[in-house]
Short mmCIF file of C-alpha atoms in Angstrom, two decimals:
data_model
loop_
_atom_site.label_atom_id
_atom_site.label_comp_id
_atom_site.label_asym_id
_atom_site.label_seq_id
_atom_site.Cartn_x
_atom_site.Cartn_y
_atom_site.Cartn_z
CA MET K 1 0.08 -0.18 0.24
CA ALA K 2 0.98 3.40 0.01
CA THR K 3 2.65 5.91 2.17
CA VAL K 4 0.77 9.01 2.87
CA LEU K 5 1.85 12.11 5.28
CA THR K 6 -0.96 14.00 6.90
CA VAL K 7 -0.54 17.73 8.14
CA THR K 8 -2.44 18.48 11.09
CA ALA K 9 -0.96 21.98 12.34
CA ASN K 10 -3.49 22.74 14.64
CA PRO K 11 -4.35 19.59 16.43
CA LEU K 12 -6.57 19.05 19.30
CA LEU K 13 -6.68 16.42 22.40
CA ASP K 14 -10.12 15.85 22.44
CA HIS K 15 -12.68 14.45 24.70
CA LEU K 16 -15.92 12.16 23.69
CA ALA K 17 -19.16 11.73 25.87
CA LEU K 18 -21.68 10.19 25.01
CA THR K 19 -24.94 10.86 26.64
CA PRO K 20 -27.67 12.72 27.51
CA TRP K 21 -27.00 16.72 29.49
CA ALA K 22 -29.03 19.43 30.95
CA PRO K 23 -27.34 22.82 30.43
CA GLY K 24 -26.64 23.92 34.23
CA LYS K 25 -26.78 20.55 35.88
CA VAL K 26 -24.07 18.60 36.73
CA THR K 27 -23.51 15.12 34.38
CA ARG K 28 -22.03 11.96 35.83
CA LEU K 29 -20.25 9.43 33.67
CA GLN K 30 -17.81 6.84 34.27
CA ARG K 31 -15.37 7.89 31.97
CA ILE K 32 -14.84 10.88 29.14
CA PRO K 33 -12.42 9.11 26.68
CA ALA K 34 -9.71 10.90 25.48
CA ILE K 35 -9.25 10.66 21.56
CA ALA K 36 -6.79 12.17 19.07
CA GLY K 37 -8.51 15.44 17.20
CA GLY K 38 -7.58 17.03 14.67
CA LYS K 39 -8.57 16.80 10.47
CA GLY K 40 -5.49 15.48 9.09
CA ILE K 41 -5.19 12.57 11.80
CA ASN K 42 -8.54 11.64 11.25
CA VAL K 43 -7.76 10.89 7.35
CA ALA K 44 -4.41 9.03 9.03
CA ARG K 45 -6.51 6.88 11.20
CA VAL K 46 -8.86 6.13 8.15
CA LEU K 47 -6.18 5.75 5.50
CA THR K 48 -4.24 3.20 8.40
CA ARG K 49 -7.82 1.11 8.31
CA HIS K 50 -7.26 0.68 4.64
CA GLY K 51 -3.65 -0.74 5.00
CA HIS K 52 -1.69 2.18 4.08
CA ARG K 53 0.98 3.85 6.10
CA ALA K 54 0.14 6.69 7.51
CA VAL K 55 2.42 9.49 9.60
CA ALA K 56 0.60 12.13 10.97
CA LEU K 57 2.58 15.17 11.31
CA GLY K 58 1.69 18.44 13.32
CA PHE K 59 2.51 20.58 16.16
CA ALA K 60 2.13 19.66 19.79
CA GLY K 61 3.41 20.51 23.06
CA GLY K 62 3.35 19.79 26.99
CA ASP K 63 1.64 16.88 28.62
CA SER K 64 -1.56 17.19 26.22
CA GLY K 65 0.91 16.66 23.38
CA ARG K 66 2.68 13.39 25.06
CA HIS K 67 -1.19 11.76 25.31
CA MET K 68 -1.85 13.00 21.52
CA ALA K 69 1.29 11.11 20.76
CA LYS K 70 0.77 8.25 22.15
CA LEU K 71 -2.81 7.85 21.09
CA ILE K 72 -1.86 8.25 17.45
CA GLU K 73 0.01 5.37 17.70
CA ALA K 74 -2.18 3.53 19.38
CA ASP K 75 -4.37 3.59 16.46
CA GLY K 76 -1.30 2.62 14.52
CA VAL K 77 -1.14 5.73 12.74
CA THR K 78 3.26 6.92 13.32
CA ALA K 79 3.15 10.22 15.35
CA ALA K 80 5.57 12.49 13.60
CA LEU K 81 4.59 16.27 15.75
CA THR K 82 7.04 18.99 16.05
CA THR K 83 7.14 19.89 20.08
CA THR K 84 5.94 23.79 20.89
CA ALA K 85 6.88 25.52 23.96
CA ALA K 86 2.55 26.18 24.23
CA PRO K 87 0.63 23.52 25.02
CA LEU K 88 -1.33 21.62 22.53
CA ARG K 89 -5.41 22.94 22.55
CA VAL K 90 -8.17 20.74 24.12
CA GLY K 91 -11.56 19.92 22.91
CA PHE K 92 -14.43 18.09 24.26
CA GLN K 93 -17.68 16.86 22.57
CA VAL K 94 -21.26 15.63 23.62
CA VAL K 95 -23.03 13.37 21.38
CA GLU K 96 -26.54 13.26 22.78
CA PRO K 97 -29.08 10.30 21.93
CA GLY K 98 -30.68 11.02 19.01
CA GLY K 99 -27.50 12.47 17.43
CA ARG K 100 -27.61 16.20 18.42
CA THR K 101 -23.50 16.91 19.15
CA THR K 102 -22.15 19.98 20.84
CA ALA K 103 -18.67 21.27 20.69
CA LEU K 104 -15.93 23.33 22.94
CA ILE K 105 -12.54 23.77 21.53
CA GLU K 106 -9.76 25.96 22.40
CA ASP K 107 -8.60 28.38 18.84
CA GLY K 108 -5.04 27.34 18.93
CA PHE K 109 -1.91 28.24 20.27
CA ALA K 110 1.36 29.38 19.45
CA VAL K 111 4.06 28.53 17.49
CA THR K 112 7.79 30.44 17.28
CA LYS K 113 9.33 30.73 13.98
CA SER K 114 12.05 28.01 14.69
CA GLU K 115 9.41 25.74 15.42
CA ALA K 116 7.39 26.26 12.25
CA ASP K 117 11.22 25.46 10.75
CA SER K 118 11.67 22.66 12.55
CA PHE K 119 8.58 21.06 11.28
CA LEU K 120 9.06 21.86 7.65
CA ASN K 121 12.63 20.08 7.97
CA ASP K 122 10.89 17.51 9.37
CA LEU K 123 8.39 17.11 6.14
CA ALA K 124 11.28 17.28 3.83
CA LYS K 125 13.26 14.85 5.41
CA ARG K 126 10.20 12.34 5.20
CA LEU K 127 9.81 13.25 1.32
CA PRO K 128 9.39 11.58 -1.26
CA ALA K 129 5.70 9.98 -0.17
CA ASP K 130 3.29 8.93 -2.21
CA LEU K 131 0.86 11.65 -1.59
CA VAL K 132 0.57 15.08 1.62
CA ILE K 133 -3.12 15.48 2.40
CA VAL K 134 -2.72 19.16 4.34
CA SER K 135 -5.57 19.58 6.53
CA GLY K 136 -7.95 21.97 8.97
CA SER K 137 -5.94 25.67 10.31
CA VAL K 138 -3.09 26.50 11.67
CA PRO K 139 -2.84 27.55 15.36
CA ASP K 140 -0.98 30.50 15.09
CA PRO K 141 -1.60 34.09 12.65
CA THR K 142 1.86 33.80 12.23
CA LEU K 143 1.75 30.70 10.29
CA ALA K 144 0.08 32.33 6.98
CA ASP K 145 2.42 31.25 4.69
CA LEU K 146 3.02 27.60 6.09
CA TYR K 147 0.73 25.53 3.76
CA ARG K 148 2.60 27.41 0.46
CA HIS K 149 5.83 26.22 1.71
CA ILE K 150 4.32 22.71 2.32
CA CYS K 151 3.13 22.88 -1.47
CA ASP K 152 6.51 23.95 -2.53
CA LEU K 153 8.22 21.32 -0.86
CA CYS K 154 5.92 18.52 -2.34
CA ALA K 155 6.76 20.43 -5.93
CA THR K 156 10.24 20.03 -5.11
CA ALA K 157 9.76 16.73 -4.43
CA HIS K 158 7.46 15.63 -7.07
CA VAL K 159 4.41 14.46 -4.57
CA PRO K 160 0.96 15.47 -4.88
CA CYS K 161 -0.52 17.77 -1.83
CA TRP K 162 -3.77 17.87 -1.31
CA ILE K 163 -4.98 21.05 0.81
CA ASP K 164 -8.63 21.05 2.91
CA ALA K 165 -8.26 24.14 4.58
CA TYR K 166 -9.63 28.13 5.08
CA GLY K 167 -8.62 30.95 5.59
CA PRO K 168 -5.22 33.25 4.92
CA ALA K 169 -3.12 29.95 5.06
CA MET K 170 -5.47 28.18 2.13
CA ARG K 171 -5.22 31.76 0.62
CA ALA K 172 -1.54 31.87 0.43
CA ALA K 173 -1.42 28.08 -0.96
CA LEU K 174 -3.96 28.66 -3.70
CA ALA K 175 -1.64 32.22 -4.72
CA GLY K 176 1.60 30.22 -4.40
CA ALA K 177 3.86 29.30 -7.15
CA HIS K 178 2.98 25.38 -6.55
CA PRO K 179 -0.63 25.74 -5.66
CA PRO K 180 -2.58 22.20 -4.23
CA LEU K 181 -3.35 19.86 -6.80
CA LEU K 182 -6.47 19.20 -5.05
CA SER K 183 -9.04 21.27 -2.95
CA LYS K 184 -11.98 20.38 -0.74
CA PRO K 185 -13.85 23.40 0.77
CA ASN K 186 -16.92 23.07 2.41
CA ARG K 187 -19.49 25.88 0.90
CA GLU K 188 -19.18 28.70 4.03
CA GLU K 189 -15.23 28.10 3.04
CA TYR K 190 -15.72 28.54 -0.57
CA GLY K 191 -17.60 31.73 -0.24
CA SER K 192 -18.93 33.71 -3.22
CA ASP K 193 -15.42 34.42 -4.80
CA GLN K 194 -14.72 31.29 -7.03
CA LYS K 195 -11.46 32.70 -8.50
CA PRO K 196 -9.12 31.65 -5.85
CA TRP K 197 -9.90 28.21 -5.88
CA LEU K 198 -9.58 28.18 -9.84
CA ALA K 199 -5.87 27.51 -8.92
CA ALA K 200 -6.27 24.11 -7.60
CA ARG K 201 -6.34 21.36 -10.33
CA GLU K 202 -9.43 19.63 -9.23
CA LEU K 203 -12.28 21.02 -6.54
CA HIS K 204 -14.36 19.08 -4.49
CA LEU K 205 -16.71 21.61 -2.59
CA THR K 206 -18.88 19.66 -0.33
CA ASP K 207 -22.40 20.77 1.59
CA GLY K 208 -22.71 18.71 4.85
CA SER K 209 -24.99 16.06 3.83
CA GLY K 210 -25.63 17.81 0.62
CA VAL K 211 -24.76 17.47 -3.08
CA VAL K 212 -20.90 17.54 -3.47
CA THR K 213 -19.93 19.29 -6.77
CA VAL K 214 -16.65 18.23 -8.19
CA ARG K 215 -14.45 19.53 -10.90
CA THR K 216 -11.62 17.22 -12.22
CA PRO K 217 -8.90 17.69 -15.51
CA ASP K 218 -11.24 14.62 -16.66
CA GLY K 219 -15.07 16.01 -15.96
CA ARG K 220 -17.32 17.79 -13.65
CA PHE K 221 -19.44 15.58 -11.32
CA ARG K 222 -22.05 15.75 -8.81
CA VAL K 223 -22.32 13.50 -6.27
CA VAL K 224 -25.08 12.56 -3.88
CA PRO K 225 -24.42 11.04 -1.13
CA PRO K 226 -27.06 8.25 0.64
CA SER K 227 -29.31 9.38 3.02
CA VAL K 228 -28.49 8.27 7.13
CA ALA K 229 -29.82 8.80 10.18
CA GLU K 230 -27.19 11.13 11.17
CA ILE K 231 -25.58 10.91 14.91
CA ASN K 232 -22.56 12.88 14.71
CA PRO K 233 -21.24 15.20 11.49
CA ILE K 234 -17.88 15.83 12.96
CA GLY K 235 -15.07 14.60 10.76
CA CYS K 236 -16.96 13.37 7.88
CA GLY K 237 -15.39 15.45 5.20
CA ASP K 238 -12.30 14.27 6.72
CA CYS K 239 -13.53 10.63 5.94
CA TYR K 240 -14.17 11.82 2.56
CA LEU K 241 -11.11 13.10 1.51
CA ALA K 242 -9.47 9.63 3.00
CA ALA K 243 -11.43 7.70 1.16
CA LEU K 244 -10.85 9.54 -2.19
CA ALA K 245 -7.34 8.61 -1.80
CA HIS K 246 -7.38 5.84 -0.95
CA ALA K 247 -9.64 5.05 -4.16
CA ARG K 248 -7.22 6.99 -6.14
CA LEU K 249 -3.90 5.44 -4.64
CA THR K 250 -5.61 1.45 -5.65
CA GLY K 251 -6.26 2.58 -9.21
CA MET K 252 -10.33 3.03 -8.91
CA PRO K 253 -12.19 4.46 -11.84
CA LEU K 254 -12.75 8.11 -11.02
CA GLN K 255 -16.43 7.71 -10.79
CA ALA K 256 -15.97 5.12 -8.67
CA GLN K 257 -13.32 6.92 -6.59
CA LEU K 258 -16.02 9.41 -5.93
CA ALA K 259 -18.57 7.07 -4.85
CA TYR K 260 -16.54 5.50 -2.24
CA ALA K 261 -16.00 8.87 -1.24
CA ALA K 262 -19.50 9.82 -0.40
CA ALA K 263 -20.09 6.95 1.16
CA ALA K 264 -17.21 6.97 3.76
CA GLY K 265 -18.54 10.65 4.32
CA ALA K 266 -22.07 9.67 5.46
CA VAL K 267 -20.68 6.36 6.96
CA ASN K 268 -19.18 7.97 9.36
CA ALA K 269 -22.11 10.71 10.28
CA ALA K 270 -24.49 7.97 11.23
CA ARG K 271 -21.63 6.94 14.19
CA ALA K 272 -20.71 8.77 17.26
CA ASP K 273 -17.24 8.06 17.11
CA VAL K 274 -14.78 10.03 14.62
CA ALA K 275 -13.34 8.60 11.49
CA CYS K 276 -13.22 5.16 13.01
CA ILE K 277 -14.27 3.26 9.81
CA GLY K 278 -12.66 1.11 7.69
CA PRO K 279 -13.53 -0.91 3.93
CA GLU K 280 -15.83 -2.90 5.73
CA ASP K 281 -17.88 0.08 6.98
CA ILE K 282 -17.82 2.10 3.62
CA LYS K 283 -18.01 -0.68 0.85
CA PRO K 284 -22.32 -1.38 1.50
CA LEU K 285 -23.29 2.29 1.01
CA VAL K 286 -21.26 2.89 -2.41
CA GLY K 287 -23.78 1.42 -4.18
CA ALA K 288 -26.75 4.13 -2.76
CA VAL K 289 -24.79 7.02 -3.96
CA LEU K 290 -25.39 8.96 -7.63
CA VAL K 291 -22.55 9.65 -9.19
CA ALA K 292 -23.69 12.04 -12.18
CA PRO K 293 -21.72 14.16 -15.04
CA ALA K 294 -22.73 17.77 -14.42
CA SER K 295 -22.23 20.75 -17.03
#
């Protein structure tokens, strides 16, 4: 199988509670498990369940960062986290019966220039790989050029780079000399100005549980995911991207790739846990995905 480097610049040590709860009251649970959170880590977890070698790169510091690395490794993913002086951010999710999810997450943490340089040097040493996937936000506003630098490193090593991100770091990558080969914004991230996104050779525009609009060099498509009883929407886009990467790396035809990706996103939405799916979960829903050419 393939070697995929995933980048989660702004990971978090998340905590998941599966329980009904009421604001203003104490809810006692036997255990609130910690999970390795962050979009690229979700991608890595799904790719590992498909038999690929996934390496999760990112920034992390403090006791929370060390705990994060252990959780990543426990999922069979290689943790390659650049240590920061600032502690890793933390988050908390409550998933209630019936599917309502409430999430509280810290926004980010400080990253120094020397820490950013160390991260880029580590990434460069791990190239070439079969694919690099960059996901999510940056933890510090000073890292606005980070994704552009990653694209440049990938171009030099002749490695395809996909980016699922937004904001200044995404705009800088799209405007750089070597924009990402594939981008996957959602409707909110895409905004009203499509021009910056034209720099990406391929675009997958998601809309929650709605239609995915796809532009590729080989055509445009409308992808209609199957209808499922939604429990937890967190991580569905990450599962879509991981499944797409697996389908492409293993040589599936294009429309089959799109169907497999959409099925993965739907499967994840129907579960409480995040990005803990493999082929045995995805394949039963592939036939329920509609993929049609679009003008």
